Coordinates of C-alpha atoms in Angstrom, one line a residue:
M7 CA -0.4 6.8 -25.2
T8 CA -2.3 6.9 -28.3
F9 CA -6.1 7.0 -28.3
D10 CA -8.2 5.6 -31.4
T11 CA -11.3 7.5 -31.0
G12 CA -12.3 7.3 -35.3
I13 CA -15.8 8.7 -36.3
S14 CA -17.0 5.6 -37.2
T15 CA -16.9 3.9 -33.6
T16 CA -18.5 6.9 -32.1
S17 CA -20.9 6.8 -34.5
V18 CA -21.7 2.7 -33.5
L19 CA -21.3 3.6 -30.0
D20 CA -24.0 6.5 -29.8
R21 CA -26.3 4.0 -32.1
K22 CA -25.7 1.5 -29.2
L23 CA -27.1 3.7 -26.4
G24 CA -29.5 5.5 -28.6
A25 CA -27.5 9.2 -27.6
T26 CA -26.5 11.6 -29.0
A27 CA -23.0 13.4 -29.5
Q28 CA -23.8 15.9 -27.4
A29 CA -25.5 14.1 -24.4
P30 CA -24.1 14.0 -20.8
I31 CA -22.2 11.1 -19.8
E32 CA -22.6 9.9 -16.7
L33 CA -20.8 6.4 -16.6
S34 CA -17.8 5.1 -18.2
V35 CA -16.6 1.9 -18.6
V36 CA -13.3 0.9 -18.7
M37 CA -11.8 -2.4 -19.8
P38 CA -8.1 -3.6 -19.5
C39 CA -7.4 -5.7 -22.6
L40 CA -4.8 -7.6 -23.8
N41 CA -5.3 -10.4 -26.3
E42 CA -8.4 -11.2 -25.3
H43 CA -10.1 -11.5 -28.4
E44 CA -12.3 -14.3 -27.4
T45 CA -14.3 -12.4 -24.6
V46 CA -13.8 -8.9 -25.0
G47 CA -16.8 -8.3 -27.8
I48 CA -19.1 -10.2 -25.4
C49 CA -17.9 -8.1 -22.3
V50 CA -18.6 -4.8 -24.8
R51 CA -22.1 -6.1 -25.7
K52 CA -22.8 -7.3 -22.2
A53 CA -21.9 -3.3 -21.0
L54 CA -23.6 -1.7 -23.2
A55 CA -27.2 -3.9 -22.7
A56 CA -26.8 -3.3 -19.1
L57 CA -26.7 0.5 -19.6
N58 CA -29.6 0.5 -22.0
Q59 CA -31.6 -1.6 -20.2
S60 CA -31.1 0.8 -16.8
G61 CA -31.1 4.0 -18.6
I62 CA -27.7 5.1 -18.1
S63 CA -26.2 7.2 -20.4
G64 CA -22.4 5.8 -21.1
E65 CA -19.8 4.5 -23.4
V66 CA -17.5 1.3 -23.1
I67 CA -14.0 2.2 -23.1
V68 CA -11.3 -0.7 -24.4
A69 CA -8.2 0.2 -23.0
D70 CA -5.8 -1.9 -25.1
N71 CA -2.4 -2.9 -24.0
G72 CA -0.4 -4.4 -27.1
S73 CA -2.8 -6.7 -28.6
T74 CA -1.9 -8.9 -31.0
D75 CA -4.7 -11.0 -31.3
G76 CA -7.6 -8.8 -33.1
S77 CA -8.7 -7.9 -30.3
I78 CA -8.9 -3.7 -30.7
A79 CA -11.1 -4.8 -33.8
I80 CA -13.4 -6.9 -32.2
A81 CA -14.1 -3.9 -29.7
Q82 CA -14.7 -1.4 -32.2
A83 CA -16.8 -3.6 -33.9
E84 CA -19.2 -3.8 -30.9
G85 CA -19.4 -0.1 -30.2
A86 CA -16.2 0.2 -28.1
I87 CA -13.8 3.5 -28.0
V88 CA -10.4 2.0 -27.9
V89 CA -7.7 3.6 -25.8
E90 CA -4.2 2.1 -26.9
V91 CA -1.8 2.6 -23.7
E92 CA 1.9 1.6 -24.9
Q93 CA 3.0 1.6 -21.4
K94 CA 2.9 -2.5 -20.1
G95 CA 0.8 -3.1 -16.9
Y96 CA -2.6 -3.7 -15.3
G97 CA -2.4 -0.3 -13.5
N98 CA -1.1 1.4 -16.7
A99 CA -3.8 0.1 -18.7
L100 CA -6.9 1.3 -16.9
K101 CA -5.4 4.6 -15.9
G102 CA -5.0 5.3 -19.6
G103 CA -8.5 4.2 -19.9
I104 CA -9.6 6.3 -16.7
Q105 CA -7.8 9.2 -18.7
A106 CA -9.7 9.2 -21.9
A107 CA -12.6 8.4 -19.9
R108 CA -16.2 11.1 -20.4
G109 CA -18.2 10.3 -17.9
E110 CA -18.6 11.6 -14.3
Y111 CA -18.6 8.2 -12.9
V112 CA -16.0 5.4 -14.0
L113 CA -16.6 1.5 -13.4
M114 CA -13.7 -1.1 -14.5
A115 CA -14.0 -4.3 -15.1
D116 CA -12.0 -7.2 -16.8
S117 CA -12.7 -8.0 -20.1
D118 CA -12.6 -12.0 -19.4
D119 CA -16.1 -11.9 -19.2
S120 CA -15.8 -13.5 -15.2
Y121 CA -17.9 -10.0 -14.3
D122 CA -21.2 -10.4 -14.4
L123 CA -22.0 -7.1 -15.9
S124 CA -25.5 -7.2 -15.2
H125 CA -24.7 -5.8 -12.1
I126 CA -23.5 -2.7 -13.2
P127 CA -26.1 -0.3 -12.1
R128 CA -26.0 -1.9 -8.3
F129 CA -23.0 0.3 -8.0
V130 CA -23.6 3.4 -10.2
E131 CA -26.7 3.5 -7.6
Q132 CA -24.3 3.9 -4.4
L133 CA -22.1 6.1 -6.5
R134 CA -25.8 8.4 -7.2
K135 CA -26.2 8.2 -3.2
G136 CA -22.7 10.2 -2.7
S137 CA -20.0 7.2 -2.5
D138 CA -16.7 8.0 -3.5
L139 CA -15.9 4.4 -4.2
V140 CA -18.0 1.4 -5.0
M141 CA -16.4 -2.4 -4.5
G142 CA -17.8 -5.3 -5.7
N143 CA -18.0 -7.8 -2.5
R144 CA -17.5 -11.8 -4.9
F145 CA -17.3 -13.7 -1.2
S146 CA -20.5 -11.9 -0.5
G147 CA -22.0 -12.3 -4.1
G148 CA -21.0 -16.1 -5.0
I149 CA -18.0 -17.2 -6.7
A150 CA -18.7 -20.1 -9.0
D151 CA -17.0 -23.6 -9.3
Q152 CA -13.8 -23.2 -11.2
A153 CA -13.9 -19.2 -11.0
M154 CA -11.1 -18.8 -8.8
P155 CA -8.1 -20.8 -7.5
V156 CA -8.3 -22.8 -4.6
L157 CA -5.5 -21.0 -3.5
H158 CA -6.5 -17.6 -4.1
R159 CA -10.0 -18.3 -2.0
Y160 CA -9.2 -19.2 0.8
L161 CA -5.7 -18.2 1.8
G162 CA -4.5 -14.8 -1.0
N163 CA -7.2 -12.8 -1.2
P164 CA -8.5 -13.5 2.8
I165 CA -5.2 -12.7 4.2
L166 CA -4.2 -9.8 2.4
T167 CA -7.6 -8.2 2.4
G168 CA -7.8 -9.0 6.4
I169 CA -3.9 -7.2 6.5
G170 CA -5.3 -4.2 4.4
R171 CA -7.9 -4.0 6.3
L172 CA -6.1 -3.6 9.5
F173 CA -3.5 -2.0 8.4
F174 CA -5.6 0.9 6.9
R175 CA -8.8 0.3 8.6
S176 CA -10.7 -0.2 6.0
T177 CA -14.3 -1.3 5.9
C178 CA -13.9 -3.2 2.7
K179 CA -14.0 -7.4 2.5
D180 CA -12.6 -8.3 -0.9
F181 CA -9.4 -6.0 -2.1
H182 CA -9.1 -7.7 -4.8
C183 CA -12.2 -7.4 -6.9
G184 CA -11.7 -6.7 -10.3
M185 CA -15.0 -4.8 -10.9
R186 CA -15.5 -1.3 -8.8
A187 CA -16.7 2.1 -10.0
F188 CA -15.7 5.7 -8.4
R189 CA -15.9 9.1 -9.2
K190 CA -14.1 10.0 -11.9
S191 CA -12.8 13.2 -9.3
S192 CA -12.9 10.9 -6.4
F193 CA -9.8 8.9 -8.7
Q194 CA -8.2 12.0 -9.5
R195 CA -7.9 12.9 -5.8
M196 CA -6.2 9.6 -5.2
D197 CA -3.5 10.2 -7.3
V198 CA -2.8 6.4 -7.7
R199 CA 1.1 5.9 -8.5
S200 CA 0.7 2.0 -9.2
T201 CA 1.6 0.5 -12.5
G202 CA 0.5 -3.5 -12.1
M203 CA -1.4 -5.1 -10.3
E204 CA -1.4 -3.6 -7.0
F205 CA -3.4 -1.0 -8.7
A206 CA -6.5 -2.4 -7.1
S207 CA -5.0 -2.5 -3.7
E208 CA -4.1 1.0 -3.8
M209 CA -6.8 2.4 -5.2
V210 CA -8.4 1.0 -1.8
V211 CA -5.7 2.2 0.6
K212 CA -6.0 5.6 -0.6
G213 CA -9.6 5.5 -0.4
S214 CA -9.3 4.6 3.4
L215 CA -6.3 7.1 3.7
L216 CA -8.3 10.4 2.6
R217 CA -11.5 9.1 4.6
M218 CA -13.5 9.0 1.6
K219 CA -16.8 7.5 1.8
V220 CA -16.6 3.7 0.5
T221 CA -19.6 1.2 0.2
E222 CA -19.5 -2.6 -1.3
V223 CA -21.9 -4.3 -3.3
P224 CA -22.2 -7.9 -4.0
T225 CA -21.7 -9.0 -7.2
T226 CA -20.5 -12.3 -9.0
L227 CA -17.5 -14.2 -10.3
S228 CA -17.6 -16.7 -13.1
P229 CA -15.2 -19.0 -14.5
D230 CA -13.1 -16.6 -17.3
G231 CA -14.1 -17.0 -21.1
R232 CA -10.6 -17.3 -22.4
S233 CA -8.1 -20.4 -23.4
H234 CA -5.5 -18.7 -22.6
P235 CA -3.9 -19.1 -18.6
P236 CA -4.7 -15.3 -16.9
H237 CA -2.5 -12.6 -16.7
L238 CA -2.1 -12.8 -13.0
R239 CA 0.8 -15.4 -11.3
T240 CA 0.2 -16.1 -8.1
W241 CA 3.3 -15.6 -5.9
R242 CA 4.7 -12.5 -7.8
D243 CA 1.6 -10.2 -8.0
G244 CA 0.8 -11.9 -4.1
W245 CA 4.2 -10.5 -3.2
R246 CA 3.7 -7.2 -5.0
H247 CA 0.2 -6.9 -3.0
L248 CA 1.6 -7.5 0.2
R249 CA 4.3 -5.5 -0.2
F250 CA 2.6 -2.7 -1.5
L251 CA 0.4 -2.4 1.8
L252 CA 3.7 -2.8 4.0
M253 CA 5.4 0.2 1.8
Y254 CA 1.9 2.4 3.3
S255 CA 2.2 1.9 6.3
P256 CA 5.2 2.6 8.4
R257 CA 3.7 1.9 11.3
W258 CA 3.6 -1.4 10.4
A259 CA 6.3 -2.0 8.7
F260 CA 8.7 -0.2 10.8
L261 CA 7.1 2.1 13.8
Y262 CA 5.0 -1.1 16.0
P263 CA 8.2 -3.6 15.4
G264 CA 10.4 -0.8 16.7
T265 CA 8.3 0.0 19.7
L266 CA 8.4 -3.7 20.3
L267 CA 12.3 -4.2 20.2
I268 CA 12.5 -0.7 22.3
L269 CA 10.3 -2.1 25.1
V270 CA 12.0 -5.7 25.1
G271 CA 15.8 -3.9 25.0
L272 CA 15.0 -2.3 27.7
A273 CA 13.4 -4.5 29.7
G274 CA 16.3 -6.8 29.6
C275 CA 19.0 -3.5 30.3
A276 CA 17.0 -3.2 33.5
L277 CA 16.8 -7.0 34.6
L278 CA 20.5 -7.5 34.0
L279 CA 22.1 -4.2 33.8
P280 CA 22.7 -4.9 37.8
G281 CA 23.9 -8.4 37.7
P282 CA 22.8 -11.6 36.6
R283 CA 19.6 -13.4 36.4
V284 CA 18.8 -16.5 36.8
F285 CA 15.2 -17.4 35.8
H286 CA 13.5 -21.0 36.4
G287 CA 17.4 -22.8 36.6
I288 CA 18.4 -20.8 33.3
G289 CA 21.3 -17.9 34.1
F290 CA 21.4 -14.7 32.2
D291 CA 23.9 -12.5 32.5
V292 CA 26.3 -10.2 30.1
H293 CA 26.0 -11.9 26.6
T294 CA 21.9 -11.6 27.2
L295 CA 22.6 -7.8 28.0
L296 CA 24.5 -6.9 25.0
Y297 CA 21.8 -8.6 22.8
A298 CA 19.3 -6.3 25.3
F299 CA 21.3 -3.0 23.8
V300 CA 21.7 -3.9 20.6
S301 CA 17.5 -4.4 20.7
V302 CA 17.5 -1.0 22.1
L303 CA 19.5 0.3 18.6
L304 CA 18.1 -1.3 16.2
G305 CA 14.5 -0.3 17.5
F306 CA 15.3 3.1 17.8
Q307 CA 16.5 2.9 13.7
L308 CA 13.6 1.2 12.7
I309 CA 11.4 4.2 14.6
S310 CA 14.2 6.4 12.6
F311 CA 13.0 4.2 9.0
A312 CA 8.9 4.9 10.3
A313 CA 9.5 8.8 10.7
F314 CA 11.6 9.2 6.3
T315 CA 9.7 7.1 5.2
K316 CA 5.9 9.4 6.6
V317 CA 7.7 11.9 5.9
F318 CA 9.0 11.4 2.4
A319 CA 5.6 9.8 1.2
I320 CA 3.6 13.0 2.1
T321 CA 6.2 15.2 0.9
E322 CA 6.1 13.1 -2.7
G323 CA 2.3 13.0 -2.4
L324 CA 2.4 8.9 -1.7
L325 CA 0.5 9.7 1.0
P326 CA -2.5 12.7 2.1
P327 CA -1.2 14.8 4.8
D328 CA -1.4 14.2 8.5
P329 CA -1.8 17.3 10.9
R330 CA -0.8 14.4 13.7
L331 CA 3.1 14.5 12.5
N332 CA 2.6 18.1 12.3
H333 CA 2.4 18.6 15.8
V334 CA 4.8 15.9 16.7
F335 CA 7.3 18.1 14.6
R336 CA 6.8 21.2 16.7
W337 CA 9.0 19.5 19.4
I338 CA 10.8 17.1 17.2
T339 CA 13.1 20.0 15.9
L340 CA 17.0 19.6 14.7
E341 CA 18.2 21.2 17.8
T342 CA 16.0 18.9 20.4
G343 CA 17.9 15.7 18.6
L344 CA 21.2 17.4 18.8
L345 CA 20.2 18.5 22.5
L346 CA 19.4 14.8 23.5
G347 CA 21.8 13.0 20.9
G348 CA 24.9 15.3 22.2
S349 CA 23.6 14.4 25.9
L350 CA 23.9 10.4 25.2
M351 CA 27.2 10.5 23.5
L352 CA 28.6 12.8 26.8
V353 CA 27.2 10.0 29.0
G354 CA 28.7 7.7 27.1
L355 CA 32.3 9.5 26.7
G356 CA 32.1 10.0 30.4
G357 CA 31.2 6.1 31.0
S358 CA 34.1 5.4 28.5
I359 CA 36.7 8.0 30.9
W360 CA 35.8 6.1 33.7
A361 CA 35.8 2.6 32.1
V362 CA 39.5 3.4 31.0
S363 CA 40.1 4.7 34.7
H364 CA 39.4 1.6 36.2
W365 CA 41.9 -0.2 34.0
A366 CA 44.2 2.3 34.6
R367 CA 43.9 1.5 38.3
S368 CA 45.2 -2.2 37.6
S369 CA 47.9 -1.4 35.9
F370 CA 46.5 -1.8 32.5
G371 CA 45.8 -5.4 32.8
A372 CA 43.1 -8.2 33.2
L373 CA 39.7 -7.2 34.4
Q374 CA 37.1 -8.9 35.3
P375 CA 34.6 -8.8 32.0
E376 CA 31.2 -9.4 33.4
R377 CA 31.9 -6.3 35.9
M378 CA 33.4 -4.2 33.0
L379 CA 31.1 -5.1 30.4
R380 CA 28.6 -3.3 32.5
I381 CA 30.4 0.1 32.2
V382 CA 31.9 -0.6 28.8
M383 CA 28.1 -1.5 26.7
P384 CA 26.1 0.8 28.7
S385 CA 28.6 3.7 27.4
V386 CA 29.4 2.2 23.9
F387 CA 25.4 2.4 23.7
S388 CA 25.0 5.6 24.6
L389 CA 28.0 6.8 22.4
T390 CA 25.9 4.6 19.2
L391 CA 22.6 6.0 20.5
G392 CA 23.7 9.3 20.4
A393 CA 25.7 9.7 17.0
E394 CA 22.5 8.2 15.7
I395 CA 19.8 10.6 16.6
I396 CA 22.4 13.4 15.6
F397 CA 22.4 12.2 12.1
S398 CA 18.9 11.1 12.2
S399 CA 18.1 14.4 13.3
F400 CA 19.8 16.1 10.5
F401 CA 18.6 14.2 7.8
L402 CA 14.4 14.8 9.0
S403 CA 15.1 17.8 8.7
I404 CA 16.6 18.0 5.5
L405 CA 13.4 15.5 4.6
G406 CA 10.9 17.9 6.4
L407 CA 12.3 21.0 3.7
R408 CA 9.9 20.6 1.1
R409 CA 7.1 19.7 3.3
R410 CA 7.6 23.0 5.1

């Protein structure tokens, strides 16, 4: 990443703000840019005007992500500091601009002239009151005709925002608003890793997980002023947002589905292990029992993945530490796993020996399948689950080495 902060650009900015080079900067307005020559100058002017009119000491930073259409020169001429970010991606551009920001607060907004930058004081007011992250809400502020595709407005944004609110208990009602403000120190605590469009979702998720004070203010969305199509790709970026939400929520991706599978499987085993059952004229026997055992095994695997993912994410700093996990690991240890897994394997081995001895009493001839499978299936299940518990315990212990 390279920075373009020539003397002429800085002096223009100071004249625009009526500030001296030594004046403290309260707010840095950061705008990502990629070939936005039609609108970037307008956005810089509007941001500077909002700062002047509200008496906020600030700067405007344009994080350029490889423009070749003269956007850089236009932004500099209008008084912006230009940061050239070589790594491609919406998130990379913003991180480069935020890194260069000198203000206590940072406000990010697109440089396509779709957001009303005169609303900047609304965001700063909430930050001054102690908020860590202030989100714009386009649905409460107003979305102009043709400003947002119908698919985004009535399907994509509501569904992804609803999933985010459910998974992370967030209060935000517009996860993907591109105009938002935050304390720079709070952003550093978030340790945002995303490089693409899901950067926006990660900020809200991290704010919720870290128990930060997150508030919303109404803002508006207008049709952007560019003649070329937007950089957002509906299905690709929608999937990336959904994938991110699932990856950051092991509970919903693994734990809850795994728990459901185990409960359903155990219920099936309890009903069918003693013998066949008939419900409303439909018979259920060993064939259904097999699916029930597999359901329990698959459920255990999903719960194991939930534990693996959680420990790995905390170790790598992707998720904040969870005191509840440390409490659980006081009881779930390698030794506990070895004892439980070994016991299950002994049960499975005993059942297998019983099945073979029963077969031997028949001179290893034909047996009644329905009867023998009710011995063999629990035995195989116990051997398999016992082995999975043992190896999962070893793997979890390895993951936990760095955590401890």
